């Protein structure tokens, strides 16, 4: 394992751990501090990918602008506690999305009736042969977005 | 050299964490903080594609995304501050009272 791989693993671990801490903490200010660390990890990953200007821009714009803006916004809001919705959907949907994405990324079939199917031409192959399925998936996504907005607007009455 | 699939897997994990943050919170500020995770995952995707395919388009798309998210965050925070002062609560479930 060379230094580049170790660097990628360290930065990835930082990214995932700070992101999990951001969404799991009950205190909004703690969440903001974890976001500060998350943005530094993102900058590290962008610099690892040789995009120096974008990394510096990300650091200045996010940590110097958005985090500060969120802090001012939180301080001007009334006091309150963060409540978590413990529904099965909030656990099940991310797990399903991650499982499908991981399967597609890591176990892409190398041999099929269409030769040289890999992740670079997967989008083109899917759009040419399964356009109807894509339309159905798009309508499903739009319907789920509207239903989510409806559920949120209903609040505790659902 | 790290294969590109590992970067895509990393960004998909971050995307899923952001989705969980959005679905499990009622507060608007928590939702916007979770959406920042998703946007940063997309930015990493653009930059990794630009790095692997030696195309500067990805960097420019990432820069445009970065600038757009600033405007979106500013408008959203302003709306949430006004809304929370009117309702006295951080929860967006009280948006239902404003339906037509």
XYZ file of N, CA and C in Angstrom:
774
model
N 0.850 -1.189 0.000
C 0.000 0.000 0.000
C 0.892 1.247 0.000
N 0.758 2.070 -1.040
C 1.647 3.227 -1.143
C 1.054 4.426 -0.402
N 1.827 5.516 -0.438
C 1.426 6.700 0.330
C 0.135 7.303 -0.200
N -0.071 7.234 -1.523
C -1.298 7.781 -2.102
C -2.533 7.061 -1.613
N -2.451 5.732 -1.533
C -3.596 4.959 -1.060
C -3.869 5.248 0.410
N -2.802 5.357 1.201
C -2.986 5.660 2.622
C -3.636 7.032 2.773
N -3.174 8.009 1.973
C -3.772 9.342 2.020
C -5.241 9.318 1.653
N -5.577 8.561 0.606
C -6.985 8.456 0.211
C -7.818 7.837 1.318
N -7.298 6.800 1.970
C -8.059 6.145 3.049
C -8.252 7.079 4.236
N -7.209 7.821 4.575
C -7.312 8.737 5.719
C -8.337 9.832 5.433
N -8.238 10.430 4.233
C -9.174 11.511 3.897
C -10.603 10.969 3.809
N -10.772 9.775 3.249
C -12.118 9.185 3.165
C -12.687 8.935 4.554
N -11.839 8.413 5.454
C -12.315 8.157 6.823
C -12.737 9.458 7.500
N -11.958 10.521 7.283
C -12.319 11.829 7.847
C -13.637 12.325 7.278
N -13.799 12.189 5.964
C -15.025 12.652 5.308
C -16.241 11.939 5.880
N -16.168 10.610 5.918
C -17.344 9.831 6.341
C -17.628 10.065 7.821
N -16.579 10.131 8.648
C -16.818 10.294 10.090
C -17.393 11.669 10.398
N -16.861 12.718 9.769
C -17.409 14.052 10.039
C -18.819 14.197 9.484
N -19.108 13.556 8.346
C -20.473 13.619 7.812
C -21.453 12.919 8.750
N -21.071 11.760 9.285
C -21.952 11.044 10.219
C -22.157 11.869 11.486
N -21.096 12.500 11.963
C -21.235 13.326 13.158
C -22.131 14.531 12.899
N -22.068 15.078 11.688
C -22.904 16.226 11.342
C -24.384 15.881 11.442
N -24.774 14.694 10.968
C -26.194 14.366 10.918
C -26.680 13.708 12.199
N -25.778 13.286 13.089
C -26.230 12.539 14.256
C -26.260 13.378 15.527
N -25.618 14.531 15.515
C -25.580 15.311 16.747
C -26.883 16.062 16.962
N -27.222 16.301 18.239
C -28.486 16.991 18.539
C -28.283 18.490 18.660
N -27.072 18.924 18.840
C -26.794 20.344 19.011
C -26.439 20.948 17.661
N -27.117 22.055 17.286
C -26.886 22.646 15.966
C -25.490 23.269 15.853
N -24.990 23.824 16.949
C -23.661 24.447 16.909
C -22.591 23.363 16.744
N -22.787 22.213 17.416
C -21.847 21.102 17.231
C -21.888 20.622 15.789
N -23.097 20.579 15.222
C -23.239 20.174 13.825
C -22.490 21.130 12.912
N -22.523 22.403 13.247
C -21.802 23.402 12.456
C -20.284 23.220 12.574
N -19.818 22.885 13.763
C -18.381 22.661 13.941
C -17.917 21.423 13.185
N -18.774 20.388 13.186
C -18.430 19.202 12.396
C -18.448 19.524 10.903
N -19.333 20.448 10.497
C -19.358 20.861 9.097
C -18.061 21.573 8.732
N -17.531 22.352 9.666
C -16.246 23.020 9.465
C -15.164 21.985 9.156
N -15.133 20.908 9.963
C -14.148 19.845 9.751
C -14.423 19.102 8.459
N -15.710 18.920 8.133
C -16.084 18.219 6.906
C -15.583 18.979 5.684
N -15.722 20.307 5.706
C -15.292 21.102 4.555
C -13.772 21.051 4.413
N -13.065 21.024 5.541
C -11.600 20.883 5.470
C -11.235 19.530 4.860
N -11.998 18.485 5.194
C -11.741 17.157 4.600
C -12.034 17.172 3.113
N -13.109 17.861 2.712
C -13.431 17.954 1.280
C -12.318 18.699 0.544
N -11.817 19.758 1.175
C -10.702 20.502 0.566
C -9.489 19.602 0.400
N -9.223 18.774 1.424
C -8.090 17.848 1.337
C -8.267 16.882 0.178
N -9.499 16.380 -0.007
C -9.753 15.448 -1.109
C -9.592 16.136 -2.458
N -10.063 17.396 -2.559
C -9.941 18.125 -3.828
C -8.469 18.408 -4.130
N -7.699 18.744 -3.096
C -6.263 18.963 -3.304
C -5.567 17.656 -3.669
N -6.042 16.540 -3.103
C -5.491 15.226 -3.452
C -5.699 14.933 -4.940
N -6.804 15.495 -5.500
C -7.102 15.291 -6.914
C -6.516 16.384 -7.804
N -5.528 17.129 -7.273
C -4.763 18.105 -8.057
C -5.584 19.272 -8.563
N -6.597 19.678 -7.839
C -7.363 20.881 -8.207
C -7.132 21.924 -7.117
N -6.008 22.640 -7.233
C -5.583 23.510 -6.139
C -6.504 24.716 -6.017
N -6.813 25.354 -7.177
C -7.648 26.558 -7.138
C -9.020 26.255 -6.547
N -9.612 25.144 -6.985
C -10.944 24.793 -6.485
C -10.910 24.470 -5.001
N -9.842 23.844 -4.541
C -9.723 23.536 -3.114
C -9.664 24.787 -2.268
N -8.857 25.754 -2.709
C -8.759 27.006 -1.960
C -10.088 27.750 -2.010
N -10.721 27.745 -3.201
C -12.027 28.420 -3.332
C -13.062 27.769 -2.436
N -13.060 26.452 -2.375
C -14.000 25.718 -1.512
C -13.797 26.097 -0.054
N -12.528 26.151 0.367
C -12.233 26.469 1.763
C -12.693 27.876 2.106
N -12.384 28.831 1.223
C -12.729 30.220 1.516
C -14.247 30.408 1.484
N -14.900 29.859 0.433
C -16.331 30.098 0.276
C -17.123 29.370 1.353
N -16.767 28.114 1.638
C -17.549 27.354 2.598
C -17.244 27.773 4.027
N -15.989 27.629 4.437
C -15.673 27.919 5.832
C -15.698 29.395 6.132
N -15.399 30.217 5.153
C -15.398 31.653 5.395
C -16.731 32.306 5.154
N -17.632 31.621 4.432
C -18.904 32.226 4.098
C -20.095 31.464 4.627
N -20.249 30.243 4.169
C -21.488 29.509 4.459
C -21.557 29.107 5.924
N -20.469 28.635 6.490
C -20.492 28.234 7.904
C -20.757 29.441 8.785
N -20.142 30.566 8.445
C -20.357 31.795 9.216
C -21.797 32.248 9.096
N -22.344 32.142 7.880
C -23.732 32.537 7.643
C -24.687 31.657 8.422
N -24.411 30.359 8.436
C -25.244 29.441 9.215
C -25.157 29.750 10.703
N -23.968 30.109 11.173
C -23.819 30.437 12.587
C -24.623 31.693 12.951
N -24.590 32.695 12.074
C -25.367 33.910 12.323
C -26.856 33.593 12.264
N -27.247 32.754 11.310
C -28.653 32.383 11.208
C -29.127 31.623 12.431
N -28.314 30.682 12.909
C -28.706 29.901 14.088
C -28.793 30.797 15.318
N -27.883 31.750 15.439
C -27.895 32.612 16.624
C -29.086 33.563 16.620
N -29.659 33.841 15.445
C -30.798 34.757 15.398
C -32.132 34.031 15.437
N -32.111 32.725 15.605
C -33.350 31.952 15.699
C -33.696 31.694 17.159
N -34.965 31.385 17.437
C -35.322 31.076 18.828
C -34.685 29.778 19.285
N -34.541 29.643 20.588
C -33.907 28.440 21.129
C -34.804 27.244 20.913
N -34.179 26.115 20.722
C -34.956 24.890 20.530
C -34.028 23.704 20.477
N -34.608 22.526 20.616
C -33.803 21.304 20.532
C -34.057 20.638 19.192
N -33.055 19.912 18.730
C -33.176 19.196 17.466
C -33.888 17.885 17.730
N -34.974 17.687 17.015
C -35.729 16.442 17.183
C -35.473 15.564 15.964
N -35.275 14.297 16.253
C -35.006 13.366 15.167
C -36.260 12.558 14.877
N -36.531 12.339 13.592
C -37.667 11.513 13.205
C -37.169 10.077 13.099
N -37.629 9.230 13.988
C -37.166 7.836 13.971
C -38.129 6.984 13.160
N -38.177 7.230 11.881
C -39.044 6.398 11.047
C -38.189 5.416 10.284
N -38.835 4.325 9.862
C -38.077 3.286 9.165
C -37.606 3.795 7.804
N -38.356 4.761 7.222
C -37.986 5.260 5.899
C -36.628 5.952 5.931
N -36.368 6.693 7.024
C -35.115 7.447 7.071
C -33.912 6.524 7.220
N -34.136 5.277 7.683
C -33.042 4.308 7.739
C -33.001 3.443 6.490
N -34.203 3.031 6.035
C -34.259 2.035 4.954
C -33.836 2.629 3.616
N -34.316 3.836 3.308
C -34.035 4.403 1.978
C -32.545 4.624 1.743
N -31.792 5.240 2.670
C -30.352 5.368 2.412
C -29.645 4.031 2.274
N -30.055 3.031 3.054
C -29.398 1.724 2.960
C -29.656 1.101 1.592
N -30.893 1.221 1.118
C -31.233 0.640 -0.194
C -30.455 1.351 -1.303
N -30.406 2.687 -1.228
C -29.683 3.451 -2.259
C -28.206 3.068 -2.254
N -27.620 2.942 -1.050
C -26.198 2.605 -0.959
C -25.946 1.197 -1.476
N -26.850 0.266 -1.163
C -26.655 -1.114 -1.614
C -26.708 -1.198 -3.136
N -27.687 -0.524 -3.735
C -27.814 -0.574 -5.194
C -26.606 0.092 -5.862
N -26.217 1.251 -5.334
C -25.083 1.972 -5.929
C -23.788 1.172 -5.801
N -23.579 0.580 -4.625
C -22.351 -0.208 -4.421
C -22.325 -1.409 -5.343
N -23.482 -2.058 -5.495
C -23.534 -3.217 -6.377
C -23.208 -2.805 -7.812
N -23.788 -1.693 -8.256
C -23.553 -1.259 -9.630
C -22.096 -0.854 -9.842
N -21.497 -0.259 -8.825
C -20.130 0.225 -8.996
C -19.115 -0.906 -8.941
N -19.296 -1.815 -7.993
C -18.263 -2.819 -7.745
C -18.495 -4.136 -8.476
N -19.758 -4.430 -8.806
C -20.029 -5.723 -9.413
C -20.657 -5.556 -10.789
N -20.198 -4.579 -11.541
C -20.732 -4.358 -12.885
C -20.431 -5.588 -13.719
N -21.446 -6.177 -14.370
C -21.195 -7.394 -15.159
C -20.243 -7.102 -16.314
N -19.224 -7.931 -16.427
C -18.227 -7.691 -17.464
C -18.614 -8.322 -18.796
N -19.478 -9.309 -18.772
C -19.863 -9.940 -20.030
C -21.373 -9.993 -20.120
N -21.903 -9.534 -21.213
C -23.346 -9.580 -21.434
C -23.543 -9.641 -22.933
N -24.766 -9.625 -23.380
C -24.967 -9.685 -24.818
C -24.476 -8.409 -25.497
N -24.333 -7.344 -24.717
C -23.722 -6.133 -25.247
C -22.278 -6.115 -24.759
N -21.343 -6.209 -25.658
C -19.946 -6.340 -25.247
C -19.430 -5.045 -24.656
N -18.405 -5.153 -23.833
C -17.720 -4.033 -23.178
C -18.707 -3.120 -22.455
N -19.563 -3.701 -21.634
C -20.453 -2.890 -20.792
C -19.711 -2.595 -19.508
N -19.387 -1.359 -19.307
C -18.763 -0.949 -18.053
C -19.420 0.339 -17.587
N -18.939 0.868 -16.485
C -19.648 1.989 -15.889
C -19.530 3.255 -16.734
N -18.565 3.308 -17.669
C -18.451 4.515 -18.477
C -19.540 4.588 -19.542
N -19.956 3.467 -20.087
C -21.025 3.501 -21.096
C -22.325 2.918 -20.568
N -22.407 2.783 -19.238
C -23.625 2.229 -18.647
C -24.806 3.156 -18.880
N -24.539 4.473 -18.742
C -25.628 5.435 -18.918
C -26.174 5.387 -20.337
N -25.280 5.356 -21.317
C -25.714 5.320 -22.729
C -26.484 4.038 -23.009
N -25.981 2.896 -22.524
C -26.643 1.606 -22.756
C -28.025 1.589 -22.123
N -28.097 2.123 -20.902
C -29.369 2.112 -20.181
C -30.391 2.987 -20.887
N -29.928 4.155 -21.364
C -30.863 5.094 -21.998
C -31.344 4.566 -23.337
N -30.480 3.840 -24.055
C -30.880 3.339 -25.374
C -31.827 2.163 -25.263
N -31.625 1.300 -24.242
C -32.398 0.066 -24.190
C -33.534 0.092 -23.173
N -33.421 0.926 -22.179
C -34.432 0.929 -21.117
C -34.964 2.342 -20.901
N -35.271 3.026 -21.987
C -35.734 4.409 -21.840
C -37.052 4.474 -21.092
N -37.936 3.480 -21.357
C -39.217 3.461 -20.662
C -39.036 3.314 -19.163
N -38.105 2.434 -18.769
C -37.844 2.235 -17.338
C -37.322 3.519 -16.716
N -36.487 4.251 -17.464
C -35.974 5.525 -16.942
C -37.115 6.511 -16.721
N -38.083 6.529 -17.657
C -39.230 7.424 -17.488
C -40.023 7.044 -16.240
N -40.227 5.739 -16.038
C -40.968 5.291 -14.848
C -40.223 5.678 -13.579
N -38.897 5.500 -13.591
C -38.110 5.858 -12.410
C -38.174 7.356 -12.152
N -38.169 8.149 -13.241
C -38.232 9.603 -13.084
C -39.565 10.007 -12.468
N -40.665 9.413 -12.963
C -41.981 9.735 -12.382
C -42.054 9.293 -10.927
N -41.450 8.145 -10.629
C -41.444 7.665 -9.236
C -40.691 8.635 -8.345
N -39.553 9.125 -8.840
C -38.762 10.068 -8.041
C -39.535 11.362 -7.815
N -40.198 11.854 -8.873
C -40.963 13.094 -8.727
C -42.120 12.886 -7.754
N -42.803 11.741 -7.875
C -43.924 11.464 -6.962
C -43.436 11.358 -5.527
N -42.276 10.753 -5.316
C -41.772 10.614 -3.949
C -41.360 11.963 -3.389
N -40.841 12.855 -4.245
C -40.489 14.198 -3.766
C -41.740 14.948 -3.329
N -42.798 14.884 -4.146
C -44.038 15.581 -3.784
C -44.661 14.976 -2.526
N -44.607 13.656 -2.418
C -45.193 13.031 -1.229
C -44.390 13.377 0.014
N -43.081 13.510 -0.132
C -42.260 13.909 1.011
C -42.616 15.324 1.462
N -42.783 16.227 0.495
C -43.153 17.603 0.841
C -44.521 17.609 1.520
N -45.443 16.769 1.025
C -46.772 16.688 1.637
C -46.684 16.180 3.066
N -45.868 15.140 3.292
C -45.735 14.574 4.637
C -45.127 15.605 5.575
N -44.113 16.340 5.100
C -43.485 17.338 5.950
C -44.486 18.444 6.292
N -45.311 18.838 5.307
C -46.259 19.925 5.577
C -47.350 19.477 6.525
N -47.690 18.169 6.518
C -48.715 17.683 7.428
C -48.194 17.635 8.853
N -46.901 17.406 9.022
C -46.304 17.394 10.351
C -46.695 16.162 11.120
N -47.094 16.365 12.399
C -47.359 15.228 13.262
C -48.709 14.587 12.979
N -49.506 15.159 12.081
C -50.849 14.620 11.871
C -50.844 13.384 10.976
N -49.715 13.063 10.317
C -49.664 11.913 9.391
C -49.767 10.607 10.180
N -2.315 3.841 -7.874
C -3.341 4.837 -8.218
C -4.713 4.299 -7.827
N -5.496 5.146 -7.207
C -6.820 4.719 -6.744
C -7.744 4.630 -7.966
N -8.466 3.536 -8.143
C -9.419 3.452 -9.264
C -10.572 4.434 -9.066
N -11.201 4.803 -10.172
C -12.258 5.804 -10.085
C -13.478 5.271 -9.332
N -13.681 3.928 -9.367
C -14.861 3.370 -8.676
C -14.825 3.682 -7.180
N -13.629 3.758 -6.601
C -13.538 4.007 -5.168
C -13.987 5.425 -4.841
N -13.692 6.388 -5.741
C -14.167 7.754 -5.526
C -15.690 7.792 -5.653
N -16.225 7.063 -6.645
C -17.680 7.039 -6.809
C -18.351 6.377 -5.606
N -17.731 5.340 -5.067
C -18.294 4.689 -3.880
C -18.262 5.636 -2.682
N -17.165 6.368 -2.535
C -17.064 7.320 -1.430
C -18.150 8.386 -1.531
N -18.325 8.939 -2.740
C -19.338 9.988 -2.889
C -20.749 9.430 -2.739
N -20.963 8.180 -3.121
C -22.297 7.607 -2.912
C -22.559 7.402 -1.424
N -21.537 7.039 -0.645
C -21.714 6.922 0.813
C -22.051 8.285 1.402
N -21.349 9.332 0.962
C -21.648 10.674 1.469
C -23.063 11.092 1.068
N -23.462 10.768 -0.158
C -24.809 11.084 -0.617
C -25.853 10.416 0.273
N -25.613 9.173 0.603
C -26.565 8.428 1.434
C -26.624 9.018 2.846
N -25.489 9.436 3.371
C -25.480 10.074 4.699
C -26.285 11.367 4.649
N -26.129 12.136 3.567
C -26.907 13.358 3.414
C -28.396 13.083 3.305
N -28.773 12.027 2.576
C -30.190 11.653 2.452
C -30.753 11.291 3.819
N -29.984 10.535 4.603
C -30.446 10.171 5.942
C -30.626 11.418 6.800
N -29.693 12.364 6.681
C -29.814 13.599 7.466
C -31.055 14.388 7.099
N -31.388 14.430 5.806
C -32.574 15.170 5.377
C -33.840 14.470 5.832
N -33.881 13.145 5.738
C -35.119 12.426 6.058
C -35.376 12.353 7.550
N -34.331 12.444 8.369
C -34.521 12.203 9.803
C -34.617 13.478 10.613
N -34.640 14.648 9.971
C -34.679 15.889 10.727
C -35.904 16.702 10.373
N -36.380 17.457 11.375
C -37.516 18.344 11.130
C -37.088 19.787 10.994
N -35.914 20.126 11.489
C -35.488 21.519 11.489
C -34.906 21.899 10.127
N -35.257 23.114 9.665
C -34.793 23.559 8.353
C -33.283 23.699 8.280
N -32.686 24.200 9.358
C -31.230 24.389 9.359
C -30.530 23.025 9.284
N -31.067 22.025 9.983
C -30.469 20.682 9.901
C -30.576 20.119 8.498
N -31.701 20.433 7.816
C -31.886 19.927 6.457
C -30.890 20.583 5.515
N -30.655 21.886 5.676
C -29.707 22.546 4.771
C -28.290 22.076 5.054
N -27.980 21.788 6.320
C -26.643 21.270 6.647
C -26.460 19.893 6.027
N -27.512 19.060 6.046
C -27.411 17.730 5.410
C -27.287 17.851 3.899
N -27.951 18.854 3.316
C -27.842 19.017 1.864
C -26.452 19.469 1.460
N -25.732 20.148 2.365
C -24.348 20.534 2.050
C -23.479 19.304 1.845
N -23.788 18.219 2.575
C -23.014 16.976 2.398
C -23.217 16.452 0.980
N -24.472 16.487 0.511
C -24.775 15.968 -0.828
C -24.087 16.817 -1.888
N -24.115 18.132 -1.701
C -23.502 19.013 -2.707
C -21.992 18.796 -2.755
N -21.384 18.632 -1.588
C -19.943 18.393 -1.578
C -19.586 17.048 -2.194
N -20.455 16.061 -2.044
C -20.225 14.773 -2.702
C -20.251 14.944 -4.223
N -21.190 15.758 -4.715
C -21.260 16.012 -6.155
C -20.006 16.750 -6.633
N -19.518 17.687 -5.823
C -18.314 18.437 -6.197
C -17.115 17.494 -6.290
N -17.003 16.579 -5.326
C -15.888 15.614 -5.363
C -16.009 14.737 -6.605
N -17.257 14.376 -6.968
C -17.470 13.585 -8.186
C -16.984 14.307 -9.422
N -17.340 15.593 -9.529
C -16.914 16.383 -10.687
C -15.390 16.440 -10.763
N -14.761 16.701 -9.618
C -13.304 16.874 -9.615
C -12.604 15.546 -9.917
N -13.138 14.448 -9.396
C -12.496 13.146 -9.672
C -12.633 12.798 -11.152
N -13.794 13.101 -11.748
C -13.961 12.844 -13.189
C -13.016 13.716 -14.007
N -12.858 14.991 -13.596
C -11.937 15.882 -14.314
C -10.500 15.369 -14.204
N -10.165 14.799 -13.035
C -8.814 14.294 -12.832
C -8.571 13.037 -13.665
N -9.568 12.155 -13.711
C -9.351 10.883 -14.388
C -9.425 10.996 -15.904
N -10.254 11.907 -16.396
C -10.397 12.033 -17.840
C -9.657 13.247 -18.396
N -8.857 13.896 -17.528
C -8.028 15.047 -17.938
C -8.851 16.086 -18.675
N -9.990 16.417 -18.130
C -10.861 17.434 -18.734
C -11.128 18.512 -17.702
N -10.986 19.770 -18.111
C -11.196 20.856 -17.168
C -12.671 21.185 -16.966
N -13.544 20.544 -17.770
C -14.987 20.822 -17.625
C -15.473 20.529 -16.221
N -14.980 19.452 -15.645
C -15.425 19.071 -14.301
C -15.105 20.122 -13.273
N -13.934 20.749 -13.406
C -13.549 21.777 -12.442
C -14.486 22.975 -12.573
N -14.817 23.349 -13.804
C -15.694 24.512 -14.003
C -17.100 24.199 -13.488
N -17.585 22.961 -13.707
C -18.911 22.614 -13.171
C -18.906 22.652 -11.650
N -17.824 22.179 -11.054
C -17.734 22.193 -9.591
C -17.717 23.617 -9.056
N -17.029 24.507 -9.770
C -16.968 25.908 -9.331
C -18.342 26.559 -9.427
N -19.064 26.283 -10.525
C -20.408 26.842 -10.681
C -21.328 26.303 -9.586
N -21.211 25.007 -9.287
C -22.033 24.408 -8.216
C -21.738 25.075 -6.875
N -20.454 25.322 -6.620
C -20.052 25.945 -5.365
C -20.677 27.328 -5.209
N -20.670 28.090 -6.299
C -21.215 29.446 -6.236
C -22.732 29.399 -6.082
N -23.383 28.456 -6.785
C -24.853 28.374 -6.704
C -25.299 27.991 -5.310
N -24.537 27.133 -4.633
C -24.965 26.681 -3.309
C -24.877 27.812 -2.309
N -23.993 28.791 -2.559
C -23.916 29.950 -1.669
C -25.227 30.724 -1.739
N -25.703 30.995 -2.959
C -26.945 31.754 -3.112
C -28.126 30.997 -2.500
N -28.149 29.691 -2.762
C -29.265 28.893 -2.232
C -29.258 28.920 -0.702
N -28.087 28.810 -0.099
C -27.996 28.796 1.367
C -28.410 30.139 1.943
N -27.990 31.223 1.282
C -28.336 32.558 1.777
C -29.849 32.740 1.792
N -30.489 32.397 0.685
C -31.946 32.575 0.592
C -32.646 31.673 1.607
N -32.190 30.453 1.741
C -32.846 29.521 2.652
C -32.713 29.953 4.102
N -31.528 30.435 4.481
C -31.339 30.879 5.864
C -32.218 32.084 6.152
N -32.293 33.025 5.174
C -33.153 34.202 5.378
C -34.608 33.775 5.590
N -35.059 32.825 4.755
C -36.437 32.339 4.897
C -36.636 31.669 6.257
N -35.668 30.874 6.691
C -35.814 30.146 7.952
C -35.803 31.094 9.138
N -35.000 32.182 9.056
C -34.970 33.136 10.176
C -36.329 33.822 10.312
N -36.858 34.272 9.165
C -38.172 34.943 9.198
C -39.242 33.975 9.675
N -39.215 32.769 9.150
C -40.232 31.773 9.481
C -40.171 31.399 10.954
N -38.948 31.237 11.484
C -38.834 30.830 12.885
C -39.243 31.960 13.824
N -39.044 33.190 13.421
C -39.485 34.312 14.271
C -40.999 34.423 14.274
N -41.635 34.099 13.127
C -43.100 34.179 13.083
C -43.727 33.044 13.874
N -43.200 31.837 13.729
C -43.833 30.676 14.388
C -43.258 30.390 15.750
N -42.048 30.911 16.041
C -41.427 30.641 17.337
C -40.884 29.230 17.453
N -40.724 28.554 16.311
C -40.268 27.162 16.334
C -39.273 26.957 15.205
N -38.407 25.942 15.392
C -37.450 25.627 14.334
C -37.999 24.605 13.339
N -39.133 23.992 13.671
C -39.620 22.865 12.883
C -40.304 23.344 11.616
N -40.024 22.668 10.494
C -40.664 23.064 9.238
C -42.015 22.385 9.067
N -42.411 21.548 10.020
C -43.728 20.938 9.898
C -44.821 21.988 10.078
N -44.454 23.136 10.642
C -45.440 24.213 10.782
C -45.648 24.970 9.480
N -44.965 24.565 8.391
C -45.205 25.171 7.082
C -46.618 24.875 6.615
N -47.219 23.815 7.145
C -48.543 23.415 6.688
C -49.602 24.474 6.910
N -49.381 25.356 7.895
C -50.394 26.368 8.170
C -50.436 27.433 7.078
N -49.389 27.458 6.209
C -49.357 28.467 5.158
C -49.884 27.933 3.831
N -50.452 26.705 3.826
C -50.939 26.173 2.561
C -52.190 26.916 2.143
N -52.395 26.993 0.842
C -53.509 27.750 0.264
C -54.830 27.056 0.382
